[in-house]
Coordinates of C-alpha atoms in Angstrom, one line a residue:
M1 CA 0.0 0.0 0.0
P2 CA 1.3 3.5 -0.9
K3 CA 0.7 4.8 2.7
E4 CA 2.9 2.1 4.2
Y5 CA 5.4 2.8 1.4
F6 CA 5.8 6.4 2.5
K7 CA 5.8 5.6 6.2
K8 CA 8.8 3.3 5.7
L9 CA 10.6 6.0 3.7
Q10 CA 9.9 8.6 6.5
D11 CA 11.3 6.2 9.1
L12 CA 14.5 5.6 7.1
L13 CA 14.9 9.3 6.6
L14 CA 14.6 9.9 10.3
T15 CA 17.4 7.3 10.9
E16 CA 19.6 9.0 8.3
R17 CA 18.9 12.5 9.7
E18 CA 19.9 11.4 13.2
E19 CA 23.2 9.8 11.9
D20 CA 24.0 12.9 9.8
L21 CA 23.3 15.2 12.8
Q22 CA 25.6 13.1 15.1
S23 CA 28.5 13.1 12.6
Y24 CA 28.0 16.9 12.1
L25 CA 28.1 17.5 15.9
K26 CA 31.1 15.2 16.3
L27 CA 32.9 17.2 13.6
T28 CA 32.1 20.7 14.9
E29 CA 31.8 20.4 18.7
N30 CA 34.8 21.9 20.5
T31 CA 36.7 22.7 17.3
S32 CA 38.3 26.0 16.7
A33 CA 37.4 28.3 13.8
A34 CA 40.7 27.3 12.1
D35 CA 39.9 23.6 12.3
R36 CA 36.3 24.2 11.0
R37 CA 37.8 26.3 8.2
I38 CA 40.0 23.4 7.0
L39 CA 36.8 21.1 7.0
G40 CA 35.1 23.7 4.7
L41 CA 32.5 24.5 7.4
T42 CA 33.7 28.0 8.2
W43 CA 34.8 31.3 6.6
Y44 CA 37.0 33.2 9.0
P45 CA 38.0 36.0 8.9
I46 CA 35.3 37.8 6.9
A47 CA 34.4 41.5 6.2
I48 CA 30.9 42.9 5.8
R49 CA 30.9 44.8 2.5
N50 CA 27.2 45.9 2.2
T51 CA 23.8 45.7 3.8
E52 CA 20.4 46.4 2.3
I53 CA 16.8 45.9 3.0
G54 CA 15.8 42.3 2.0
R55 CA 12.6 40.5 1.4
G56 CA 9.9 41.0 4.0
D57 CA 11.5 41.4 7.5
Y58 CA 14.9 40.3 6.3
L59 CA 18.2 42.2 6.1
T60 CA 20.5 41.2 3.2
V61 CA 24.2 41.3 4.2
E62 CA 27.0 40.9 1.7
L63 CA 30.3 39.6 3.1
E64 CA 33.6 38.6 1.8
R65 CA 36.2 36.1 3.0
T66 CA 39.4 38.1 3.4
A67 CA 41.9 35.3 3.9
H68 CA 42.4 31.5 3.2
Q69 CA 40.6 32.0 -0.1
D70 CA 42.2 28.9 -1.6
L71 CA 40.4 26.6 0.8
S72 CA 37.4 24.6 -0.6
H73 CA 34.2 25.0 1.3
Q74 CA 30.6 23.5 1.6
F75 CA 28.6 26.8 1.5
R76 CA 25.8 26.7 -1.1
F77 CA 22.7 28.7 -2.0
G78 CA 20.0 27.9 0.6
S79 CA 22.5 26.7 3.3
S80 CA 21.6 27.6 6.9
V81 CA 24.5 29.6 8.5
V82 CA 25.4 31.6 11.5
L83 CA 27.3 34.9 11.6
F84 CA 29.5 35.0 14.7
S85 CA 32.1 37.0 16.4
N86 CA 35.2 35.2 17.6
H87 CA 35.4 37.6 20.6
D88 CA 32.4 35.7 22.1
P89 CA 31.3 32.9 19.7
K90 CA 28.8 31.5 22.2
N91 CA 26.7 34.7 22.5
D92 CA 27.6 37.0 19.6
R93 CA 25.8 35.1 16.8
V94 CA 22.9 35.6 14.4
E95 CA 21.4 32.9 12.1
G96 CA 20.5 33.3 8.5
I97 CA 20.3 31.7 5.0
V98 CA 22.8 31.9 2.1
S99 CA 20.9 33.8 -0.7
H100 CA 23.8 34.0 -3.0
Q101 CA 27.4 32.5 -3.1
S102 CA 30.0 33.2 -5.7
G103 CA 33.8 33.0 -5.4
N104 CA 34.8 34.6 -2.1
R105 CA 31.6 36.5 -1.6
M106 CA 28.3 35.5 -0.1
K107 CA 25.0 37.2 0.6
L108 CA 23.0 36.2 3.7
S109 CA 19.3 36.8 4.6
L110 CA 19.1 37.6 8.3
R111 CA 15.8 38.1 10.2
V112 CA 16.9 41.3 11.9
D113 CA 16.2 45.0 11.5
E114 CA 19.9 46.0 11.9
L115 CA 23.2 44.3 12.5
P116 CA 24.1 43.9 16.2
D117 CA 26.7 46.2 17.6
W118 CA 29.3 43.4 18.0
T119 CA 29.6 43.1 14.2
R120 CA 31.5 46.4 14.2
D121 CA 34.3 45.0 16.4
G122 CA 36.0 42.7 13.8
K123 CA 36.9 39.0 14.2
L124 CA 33.8 38.0 12.3
G125 CA 33.2 34.6 10.8
I126 CA 30.5 32.5 9.3
D127 CA 29.7 28.9 10.2
L128 CA 27.7 26.3 8.2
L129 CA 24.8 24.9 10.3
F130 CA 23.4 21.4 10.1
D131 CA 21.1 21.2 7.0
N132 CA 17.7 20.9 8.8
N133 CA 15.9 22.6 5.8
S134 CA 16.6 19.7 3.3
Y135 CA 15.4 17.1 5.8
D136 CA 12.3 19.1 6.6
E137 CA 11.5 19.5 2.9
M138 CA 11.9 15.8 2.3
Q139 CA 9.8 14.8 5.3
N140 CA 7.0 17.2 4.3
A141 CA 7.0 15.8 0.8
L142 CA 6.7 12.3 2.0
K143 CA 3.8 13.3 4.4
Q144 CA 2.1 15.0 1.5
A145 CA 2.6 12.0 -0.8
A146 CA 1.1 9.7 1.8
V147 CA -2.0 11.9 2.1
Q148 CA -2.4 12.2 -1.7
S149 CA -1.9 8.4 -2.1
E150 CA -5.1 7.8 0.0
N151 CA -7.2 9.9 -2.4
Q152 CA -8.4 7.6 -5.2
S153 CA -8.8 10.2 -7.9
E154 CA -5.8 12.4 -6.8
N155 CA -2.6 11.1 -8.2
T156 CA -2.2 8.4 -10.9
L157 CA 1.6 9.0 -10.9
I158 CA 2.0 8.0 -7.2
K159 CA 0.1 4.7 -7.9
I160 CA 2.3 4.0 -10.9
L161 CA 5.5 4.6 -8.9
T162 CA 4.5 2.9 -5.6
K163 CA 2.0 0.1 -6.6
G164 CA 3.4 -0.8 -10.0
D165 CA 0.2 0.2 -11.9
A166 CA 1.2 0.0 -15.6
A167 CA 2.4 3.2 -17.3
A168 CA 0.5 4.0 -20.5
F169 CA 1.6 5.7 -23.8
Q170 CA -0.2 7.5 -26.6
N171 CA -0.1 5.9 -30.0
E172 CA 0.1 8.9 -32.2
Q173 CA 3.3 10.8 -32.9
K174 CA 2.7 14.6 -32.9
F175 CA 6.2 15.7 -33.6
I176 CA 9.2 15.3 -35.8
L177 CA 12.1 13.4 -34.2
P178 CA 15.4 15.4 -34.3
G179 CA 17.5 13.9 -37.1
H180 CA 20.9 14.3 -35.5
L181 CA 20.1 11.8 -32.8
N182 CA 21.0 8.1 -33.1
E183 CA 18.3 5.4 -33.1
S184 CA 18.2 4.7 -29.4
Q185 CA 18.2 8.4 -28.6
Q186 CA 15.3 9.0 -31.0
L187 CA 13.5 6.1 -29.3
A188 CA 14.0 7.7 -25.9
V189 CA 12.7 11.1 -27.1
H190 CA 9.6 9.3 -28.6
K191 CA 9.0 7.5 -25.4
I192 CA 9.3 10.7 -23.3
V193 CA 6.9 12.6 -25.6
T194 CA 4.2 9.9 -25.9
A195 CA 4.3 8.8 -22.2
N196 CA 1.1 9.6 -20.2
H197 CA 2.8 9.5 -16.8
L198 CA 6.3 7.9 -16.8
A199 CA 9.3 7.5 -19.1
I200 CA 12.8 6.4 -18.1
V201 CA 16.1 7.1 -20.0
H202 CA 18.8 4.7 -18.9
G203 CA 22.0 6.5 -20.0
P204 CA 25.3 4.5 -19.6
P205 CA 28.6 6.5 -19.7
G206 CA 29.2 8.5 -22.8
T207 CA 25.9 7.7 -24.5
G208 CA 24.7 11.3 -24.9
K209 CA 22.0 11.3 -22.1
T210 CA 22.1 15.1 -21.7
T211 CA 21.8 15.7 -25.5
T212 CA 18.8 13.3 -25.6
L213 CA 17.1 14.9 -22.6
V214 CA 17.5 18.4 -24.0
Q215 CA 15.9 17.4 -27.3
A216 CA 13.0 15.7 -25.5
I217 CA 12.4 18.7 -23.3
K218 CA 12.4 20.9 -26.4
A219 CA 9.8 18.6 -28.0
L220 CA 7.7 18.7 -24.8
A221 CA 7.8 22.5 -24.6
K222 CA 6.6 22.8 -28.2
Q223 CA 3.8 20.3 -27.6
D224 CA 0.7 22.0 -26.0
H225 CA 3.0 24.7 -24.5
Q226 CA 3.5 22.6 -21.4
K227 CA 5.3 24.0 -18.4
I228 CA 8.3 21.8 -17.4
L229 CA 10.3 21.5 -14.2
V230 CA 13.9 20.1 -14.7
V231 CA 15.8 19.1 -11.6
A232 CA 18.9 17.2 -10.6
P233 CA 20.6 16.4 -7.2
S234 CA 23.6 18.6 -7.9
N235 CA 24.1 22.2 -8.9
T236 CA 26.6 21.1 -11.6
A237 CA 24.0 18.9 -13.3
V238 CA 21.4 21.7 -13.1
D239 CA 23.8 24.2 -14.5
L240 CA 24.7 22.0 -17.5
L241 CA 21.1 21.4 -18.4
T242 CA 20.2 25.1 -18.0
E243 CA 23.0 26.2 -20.3
K244 CA 22.0 23.6 -23.0
L245 CA 18.3 24.4 -22.8
A246 CA 18.9 28.1 -23.0
G247 CA 21.2 27.4 -26.0
E248 CA 18.3 25.8 -27.8
G249 CA 16.4 29.1 -27.5
L250 CA 14.0 28.0 -24.7
N251 CA 12.8 30.4 -22.1
V252 CA 14.5 28.9 -19.0
I253 CA 14.6 30.2 -15.4
R254 CA 17.3 28.8 -13.1
V255 CA 16.1 29.0 -9.5
G256 CA 18.9 29.2 -7.0
N257 CA 22.5 30.2 -7.4
P258 CA 24.5 28.5 -10.2
A259 CA 27.8 26.9 -9.2
R260 CA 29.5 27.9 -12.4
V261 CA 29.6 31.4 -14.0
S262 CA 28.8 31.7 -17.6
E263 CA 27.0 34.3 -19.7
R264 CA 24.2 31.9 -20.7
L265 CA 23.7 30.7 -17.1
I266 CA 23.7 34.0 -15.5
S267 CA 21.2 35.4 -17.9
S268 CA 18.9 32.5 -17.1
T269 CA 18.9 33.1 -13.4
L270 CA 15.8 34.6 -11.7
D271 CA 17.9 37.4 -10.2
H272 CA 19.1 38.5 -13.6
K273 CA 15.7 38.3 -15.2
M274 CA 14.2 40.3 -12.3
A275 CA 16.9 42.9 -12.6
D276 CA 15.9 43.4 -16.3
H277 CA 12.2 43.8 -15.5
P278 CA 10.7 47.4 -15.9
E279 CA 9.1 47.2 -12.4
M280 CA 12.6 47.0 -10.8
K281 CA 12.8 50.8 -10.9
T282 CA 9.9 51.0 -8.5
I283 CA 11.5 48.4 -6.2
K284 CA 14.8 50.3 -6.1
A285 CA 13.0 53.5 -5.2
L286 CA 11.1 51.8 -2.4
K287 CA 14.2 50.1 -1.0
K288 CA 16.0 53.5 -1.0
Q289 CA 13.2 55.0 0.9
A290 CA 13.1 52.1 3.5
N291 CA 16.9 52.3 4.0
E292 CA 16.5 56.1 4.7
Y293 CA 13.9 55.3 7.4
K294 CA 16.2 52.6 8.9
N295 CA 19.2 55.0 8.8
M296 CA 17.1 57.6 10.7
A297 CA 16.1 54.9 13.2
H298 CA 19.8 53.9 13.8
K299 CA 20.6 57.5 14.8
Y300 CA 18.8 56.9 18.1
K301 CA 21.4 55.5 20.4
R302 CA 20.8 53.1 23.3
S303 CA 20.3 55.8 26.0
F304 CA 17.0 57.3 25.0
G305 CA 13.6 57.8 26.6
K306 CA 10.1 56.7 25.7
A307 CA 9.5 59.4 23.0
E308 CA 12.8 58.5 21.1
R309 CA 12.0 54.8 21.5
D310 CA 8.5 55.3 20.0
Q311 CA 10.0 57.4 17.2
R312 CA 12.5 54.7 16.5
K313 CA 9.8 52.0 16.4
A314 CA 7.6 54.1 14.1
L315 CA 10.6 54.5 11.7
F316 CA 11.2 50.7 11.7
D317 CA 7.5 50.1 11.2
E318 CA 7.5 52.4 8.2
A319 CA 10.5 50.6 6.8
H320 CA 8.7 47.2 7.3
K321 CA 5.6 48.6 5.6
I322 CA 7.7 49.5 2.6
G323 CA 9.4 46.1 2.8
R324 CA 6.0 44.4 2.4
E325 CA 5.3 46.7 -0.6
V326 CA 8.7 45.6 -2.1
E327 CA 7.7 41.9 -1.5
K328 CA 4.4 42.4 -3.2
T329 CA 6.0 44.0 -6.2
E330 CA 8.7 41.4 -6.4
Q331 CA 6.0 38.7 -6.3
Y332 CA 4.2 40.4 -9.2
I333 CA 7.5 40.4 -11.2
M334 CA 8.1 36.8 -10.4
D335 CA 4.6 35.7 -11.3
N336 CA 5.0 37.6 -14.6
L337 CA 8.4 35.9 -15.3
F338 CA 7.3 32.4 -14.3
G339 CA 4.1 32.8 -16.3
K340 CA 6.1 33.3 -19.5
A341 CA 8.8 30.7 -18.7
Q342 CA 8.7 27.3 -20.5
I343 CA 11.1 25.6 -18.2
V344 CA 12.1 26.0 -14.5
T345 CA 15.4 24.4 -13.4
A346 CA 16.5 23.8 -9.8
T347 CA 18.0 21.2 -7.5
L348 CA 15.6 18.7 -6.0
V349 CA 15.2 20.6 -2.7
G350 CA 15.4 24.0 -4.6
A351 CA 12.2 23.0 -6.4
N352 CA 10.4 24.1 -3.2
H353 CA 12.2 27.4 -2.9
Y354 CA 9.8 30.2 -1.8
T355 CA 10.0 31.8 -5.3
V356 CA 8.5 28.6 -6.9
K357 CA 6.9 26.8 -4.0
N358 CA 3.3 27.0 -5.3
L359 CA 4.0 26.4 -9.0
K360 CA 2.6 23.3 -10.7
Y361 CA 4.0 21.7 -13.9
H362 CA 2.8 19.3 -16.5
T363 CA 6.1 17.4 -16.6
V364 CA 8.9 16.9 -14.1
V365 CA 12.3 15.8 -15.4
I366 CA 14.8 14.3 -12.8
D367 CA 18.3 14.0 -14.3
E368 CA 21.1 12.1 -12.6
A369 CA 18.3 10.1 -10.9
G370 CA 20.7 7.4 -10.0
Q371 CA 22.4 9.8 -7.5
A372 CA 19.2 11.1 -6.1
L373 CA 17.9 10.1 -2.6
E374 CA 14.3 9.0 -3.1
P375 CA 12.7 11.2 -0.4
A376 CA 14.3 14.3 -2.2
C377 CA 12.7 13.1 -5.5
W378 CA 9.2 13.4 -4.1
I379 CA 9.6 17.2 -3.6
P380 CA 9.4 17.9 -7.4
I381 CA 7.3 14.8 -8.3
L382 CA 4.3 16.1 -6.3
K383 CA 4.3 19.2 -8.5
G384 CA 3.6 17.4 -11.8
Q385 CA 1.4 14.9 -13.6
K386 CA 4.2 13.2 -15.7
L387 CA 7.7 12.1 -14.6
I388 CA 10.8 11.6 -16.7
L389 CA 13.7 9.8 -14.9
A390 CA 17.1 9.9 -16.5
G391 CA 20.4 8.4 -15.2
D392 CA 22.3 5.2 -14.7
H393 CA 21.7 3.0 -11.7
F394 CA 24.9 1.1 -12.4
Q395 CA 27.0 4.2 -11.5
L396 CA 27.4 5.8 -8.1
S397 CA 24.4 5.9 -5.9
P398 CA 23.6 8.7 -3.4
T399 CA 25.9 9.1 -0.3
I400 CA 24.1 7.7 2.7
K401 CA 25.6 8.3 6.2
S402 CA 23.6 5.7 8.1
N403 CA 24.5 2.1 7.4
E404 CA 21.3 1.0 9.0
A405 CA 19.1 3.3 6.7
A406 CA 21.1 2.1 3.7
R407 CA 20.7 -1.6 4.6
N408 CA 17.0 -1.2 5.1
G409 CA 16.4 0.3 1.7
L410 CA 17.3 4.0 1.6
S411 CA 20.2 3.1 -0.8
H412 CA 17.7 1.9 -3.4
T413 CA 16.9 4.8 -5.6
L414 CA 13.6 5.6 -7.2
L415 CA 15.3 5.1 -10.6
E416 CA 16.4 1.5 -9.6
K417 CA 12.9 0.6 -8.4
S418 CA 11.2 2.1 -11.4
V419 CA 13.4 0.3 -13.9
L420 CA 12.5 -3.0 -12.3
L421 CA 8.8 -2.2 -11.9
H422 CA 8.3 -0.5 -15.3
P423 CA 10.4 -2.1 -18.0
E424 CA 7.8 -0.8 -20.5
S425 CA 8.9 2.7 -19.7
V426 CA 12.7 2.2 -20.1
V427 CA 14.9 3.1 -23.1
L428 CA 18.5 2.1 -22.9
L429 CA 20.8 4.4 -24.8
E430 CA 23.1 2.0 -26.6
E431 CA 25.6 4.0 -28.6
Q432 CA 28.5 5.6 -26.7
Y433 CA 30.8 8.4 -28.0
R434 CA 33.6 8.3 -25.4
M435 CA 35.6 5.1 -25.2
H436 CA 37.6 2.8 -27.3
Q437 CA 35.7 -0.4 -27.8
D438 CA 38.1 -2.5 -25.7
I439 CA 37.7 -0.1 -22.7
M440 CA 33.9 -0.2 -23.1
A441 CA 33.6 -4.0 -23.6
Y442 CA 33.9 -5.3 -20.0
S443 CA 31.5 -2.7 -18.6
S444 CA 29.0 -3.4 -21.3
K445 CA 29.2 -7.2 -20.6
V446 CA 28.8 -6.9 -16.8
F447 CA 26.3 -4.0 -16.5
Y448 CA 24.5 -3.4 -19.8
E449 CA 23.8 -7.0 -21.2
N450 CA 26.5 -6.5 -23.9
K451 CA 24.2 -3.9 -25.6
L452 CA 26.6 -1.0 -25.8
R453 CA 28.2 -0.1 -29.1
A454 CA 31.1 2.2 -29.7
H455 CA 30.4 4.9 -32.3
F456 CA 32.8 4.6 -35.2
S457 CA 34.4 8.0 -34.3
V458 CA 35.7 6.5 -31.0
A459 CA 35.7 2.7 -31.5
N460 CA 39.4 2.5 -32.4
H461 CA 40.9 5.8 -31.2
C462 CA 44.1 5.5 -29.2
L463 CA 47.1 7.6 -28.2
F464 CA 49.3 6.1 -31.0
P465 CA 48.8 3.2 -33.4
E466 CA 50.5 0.3 -31.5
D467 CA 49.5 1.5 -28.0
E468 CA 47.5 -0.8 -25.7
T469 CA 44.2 0.8 -24.8
L470 CA 43.3 -1.4 -21.8
T471 CA 46.0 -2.8 -19.5
F472 CA 45.8 -4.7 -16.3
I473 CA 49.1 -4.7 -14.3
D474 CA 49.3 -7.4 -11.7
T475 CA 51.4 -6.6 -8.6
A476 CA 51.0 -10.1 -7.0
G477 CA 54.3 -11.4 -5.7
C478 CA 55.9 -7.9 -5.6
S479 CA 55.4 -7.4 -1.8
Y480 CA 53.4 -4.2 -2.4
D481 CA 51.5 -4.7 0.8
E482 CA 48.7 -2.4 1.8
K483 CA 48.9 -0.3 5.0
L484 CA 46.3 1.2 7.2
D485 CA 46.6 5.0 7.4
G486 CA 44.1 6.2 10.0
T487 CA 40.8 4.8 8.7
S488 CA 41.9 4.7 5.1
T489 CA 44.0 2.1 3.2
T490 CA 47.2 3.0 1.4
N491 CA 49.7 1.2 -0.8
P492 CA 52.8 3.5 -1.2
D493 CA 54.7 0.9 -3.3
E494 CA 51.8 0.6 -5.8
A495 CA 51.5 4.4 -5.9
A496 CA 55.2 4.7 -6.8
F497 CA 54.9 2.0 -9.4
L498 CA 52.0 3.8 -11.0
L499 CA 53.9 7.1 -11.3
R500 CA 56.9 5.3 -12.9
H501 CA 54.5 3.8 -15.4
L502 CA 53.1 7.2 -16.3
V503 CA 56.7 8.6 -16.6
N504 CA 57.5 5.8 -19.0
L505 CA 54.4 6.7 -21.0
T506 CA 55.5 10.3 -21.1
E507 CA 58.9 9.2 -22.4
R508 CA 57.2 7.2 -25.2
L509 CA 55.1 10.2 -26.2
K510 CA 58.3 12.2 -26.4
E511 CA 60.0 9.6 -28.6
K512 CA 57.0 9.7 -30.9
D513 CA 57.0 13.5 -31.0
L514 CA 53.5 13.5 -29.6
I515 CA 54.3 15.4 -26.4
K516 CA 53.0 18.7 -27.7
D517 CA 49.5 17.3 -27.5
F518 CA 50.0 15.8 -24.0
P519 CA 46.8 13.8 -23.2
S520 CA 44.5 14.6 -20.3
V521 CA 45.2 12.1 -17.5
A522 CA 43.2 11.1 -14.4
I523 CA 44.9 9.1 -11.6
I524 CA 42.2 7.7 -9.4
S525 CA 41.8 5.4 -6.4
P526 CA 38.8 4.6 -4.2
Y527 CA 41.0 5.4 -1.1
K528 CA 41.4 9.0 0.1
Q529 CA 44.8 8.5 1.7
Q530 CA 46.1 6.6 -1.4
V531 CA 45.1 9.7 -3.4
Q532 CA 47.1 11.9 -0.9
I533 CA 50.2 9.7 -1.5
L534 CA 49.8 9.9 -5.3
K535 CA 49.4 13.7 -5.1
E536 CA 52.6 14.0 -3.0
L537 CA 54.6 11.7 -5.4
M538 CA 53.2 13.8 -8.4
R539 CA 54.6 17.0 -6.8
E540 CA 58.1 15.3 -6.5
E541 CA 58.1 13.9 -10.0
T542 CA 60.2 16.4 -12.1
T543 CA 59.5 14.6 -15.5
L544 CA 55.8 15.4 -15.1
A545 CA 56.3 18.9 -13.8
S546 CA 55.5 20.5 -17.2
Y547 CA 52.2 18.6 -17.6
T548 CA 50.6 19.0 -14.1
D549 CA 47.7 21.1 -15.6
K550 CA 46.8 18.0 -17.7
I551 CA 47.0 15.5 -14.8
A552 CA 44.3 15.3 -12.2
V553 CA 44.6 13.1 -9.1
N554 CA 41.5 12.4 -7.1
T555 CA 39.0 9.8 -5.7
I556 CA 36.8 7.9 -8.1
D557 CA 33.7 9.7 -6.8
S558 CA 34.9 13.1 -7.8
F559 CA 35.3 12.0 -11.5
Q560 CA 31.7 10.8 -12.0
G561 CA 30.4 12.6 -15.2
Q562 CA 33.9 13.5 -16.4
E563 CA 36.2 11.9 -19.0
R564 CA 40.0 11.9 -19.7
D565 CA 42.1 10.5 -22.5
V566 CA 44.1 8.3 -20.1
V567 CA 42.9 6.9 -16.8
Y568 CA 45.1 5.1 -14.2
I569 CA 43.4 3.3 -11.4
S570 CA 45.3 2.3 -8.3
L571 CA 43.2 -0.5 -6.7
T572 CA 45.4 -0.3 -3.5
R573 CA 44.2 -3.5 -1.8
S574 CA 46.9 -6.2 -1.3
N575 CA 46.5 -8.6 1.6
S576 CA 46.7 -12.4 2.2
D577 CA 43.0 -12.6 3.4
G578 CA 41.5 -11.4 0.1
V579 CA 39.7 -8.5 1.8
I580 CA 38.8 -5.9 -0.8
G581 CA 36.5 -3.6 1.3
F582 CA 35.5 -0.5 -0.7
L583 CA 36.3 -2.3 -4.0
S584 CA 33.3 -4.6 -3.6
D585 CA 31.1 -1.7 -4.7
I586 CA 31.4 -2.6 -8.4
R587 CA 29.3 0.4 -9.5
R588 CA 32.2 2.6 -8.2
M589 CA 34.5 0.6 -10.5
N590 CA 32.1 1.0 -13.4
V591 CA 32.5 4.7 -13.0
A592 CA 36.3 4.5 -12.7
M593 CA 36.8 2.4 -15.8
T594 CA 34.4 4.3 -18.0
R595 CA 36.1 7.7 -17.5
A596 CA 38.9 6.7 -20.0
K597 CA 38.6 7.6 -23.7
K598 CA 41.8 6.2 -25.2
K599 CA 43.8 4.3 -22.5
L600 CA 42.9 2.6 -19.3
V601 CA 45.6 1.2 -16.9
V602 CA 44.3 -0.7 -13.9
I603 CA 46.9 -1.7 -11.3
G604 CA 46.2 -4.2 -8.5
D605 CA 47.1 -7.5 -6.8
S606 CA 45.4 -10.4 -8.5
S607 CA 45.8 -12.8 -5.5
T608 CA 43.8 -10.4 -3.4
L609 CA 41.3 -9.3 -6.1
S610 CA 40.4 -12.6 -7.6
K611 CA 38.4 -13.6 -4.5
S612 CA 35.8 -11.3 -6.1
G613 CA 34.1 -12.6 -9.3
F614 CA 34.0 -9.1 -10.8
Y615 CA 37.8 -8.6 -10.6
A616 CA 38.6 -12.3 -11.5
D617 CA 36.5 -11.9 -14.6
F618 CA 38.1 -8.6 -15.4
I619 CA 41.7 -10.0 -15.1
Q620 CA 40.6 -12.9 -17.4
F621 CA 39.1 -10.4 -19.8
A622 CA 42.5 -8.6 -20.0
E623 CA 44.3 -11.9 -20.5
N624 CA 42.0 -12.8 -23.4
L625 CA 42.8 -9.4 -24.9
G626 CA 46.5 -10.1 -24.5
T627 CA 46.9 -7.0 -22.2
Y628 CA 47.5 -8.7 -18.9
H629 CA 51.0 -8.0 -17.5
S630 CA 52.9 -8.8 -14.4
A631 CA 54.4 -5.7 -12.7
W632 CA 57.8 -7.6 -12.9
E633 CA 57.8 -6.9 -16.6
F634 CA 58.1 -3.1 -15.9
I635 CA 60.5 -3.3 -12.9
S636 CA 64.1 -2.9 -14.0
V637 CA 66.3 -5.5 -12.3

């Protein structure tokens, strides 16, 4: 029953929230601003650059991080934060929401009339608070879905997704299929346009999922002038789709703050479109007036009597009245803009931002659905009658903090469930435009029923004619033993071997006079500490010094969605018990192997790895290709 279905999801989400909160508290309790800064949870020191009247009773504060600008951070549009003074961090603090974040600047919405006096004394910082908002939005969506599922006539889509009612399609074709798409892409567009309630695009690596989605959305927008909501779990995915949709000449509004800065993206944002609206002149004049009232109110110092206090209150009341007028005018502009927009793009949680909270759509498109937590998907789903899911459930799934919640079902995405429940709605994109056919083949066999084909433009591309495109190098018998570094596994000998192999490849490129076009390279490992060792060795390797801008070293997870000419994978594990830990998540390995376009080099210990069928078969696959090598072949005696 749908009601029980949502009750279970709510319980799993509560377990996850509790685990997430505990790990946040563990991370932040009793830590200094400097420690939190390294964790990406704090900007300190900061300077306030500007304040202006915000929406309703809010004050908008613009601030800048004045030091440590190279440190990465986790602040995003919509994050809950607290502005604090390091003079007295316990008491001198005011909470708010990030309304814009770009580079080293951030705008906050604070529910105060004026900044407290302590903000004038320097030593200011900003802390990231626990993300209650996202959890609240997810829980509310699940409650709402449970209520709607009880209403027989209310929501066909909910029944299809939770009870497995069959998804239906129209027979007639009302549109012309885009000619530049391949056969399976055209099939996917047709399925999306003719679906009454549900269509699923299964897009393996390099198969042009984004291109297909954009053409399908374009076809839907033309048909009956439907309003479409396009969402994804990450800002990066939302930005990519926004740019491509705007590039097709569609009227797109990006809700929220883009992670990237590009002309096409910025001009699609709500802020930019509002700034261009003729009514903004009225808003600017009103804001100026309100600020004047607030400035007059600020002139009254703390030691004043009743008359001054009344006068100060009257001035603030007047400013608030104007604030409400500003809010009404802004709402009018937004209604006007959203009324004309064909497509709204946002993150899953961003789909419920106050600017679009009450909007309804004909169709909801969830991209990267394989990485989306199911409770978050219900936020946009409840706003539409038809759902398009796009992604690949054989790549990385969403990060889940609680092992218990993951074990009990939270790790199963809506995409995974829907593919099993509704094979009639699924189209697999079968032609890939990234990898040499030898790099693609093992992945295709294990994950995609051998259905993938390499497009002729990439099927045989390689670094140079006689180069091996897929290589497995076996370190068994080399005494490259793994070590435990904190909670992460490392293998320094394997890391050093990998770097030597890359240096040799560089020498070969020099010999063949191909060094001018040095290929893009990714060196990846599932283990964070192994990545640190590889980065340190890279810094010390003089032969590669001229090419560091072309060589990226990072964890597998950070490369999902990306591609490189050459990919090296350090599998790291080497022990006599055959324990492979993290490596047993074969979806992670699918991501790792399918980043490579022209050359894939996998390095690992066969005696440890072959306890797993996936790796034993991969090693056999390399042997059949004639590209299995022992590390001893490369070690000069």
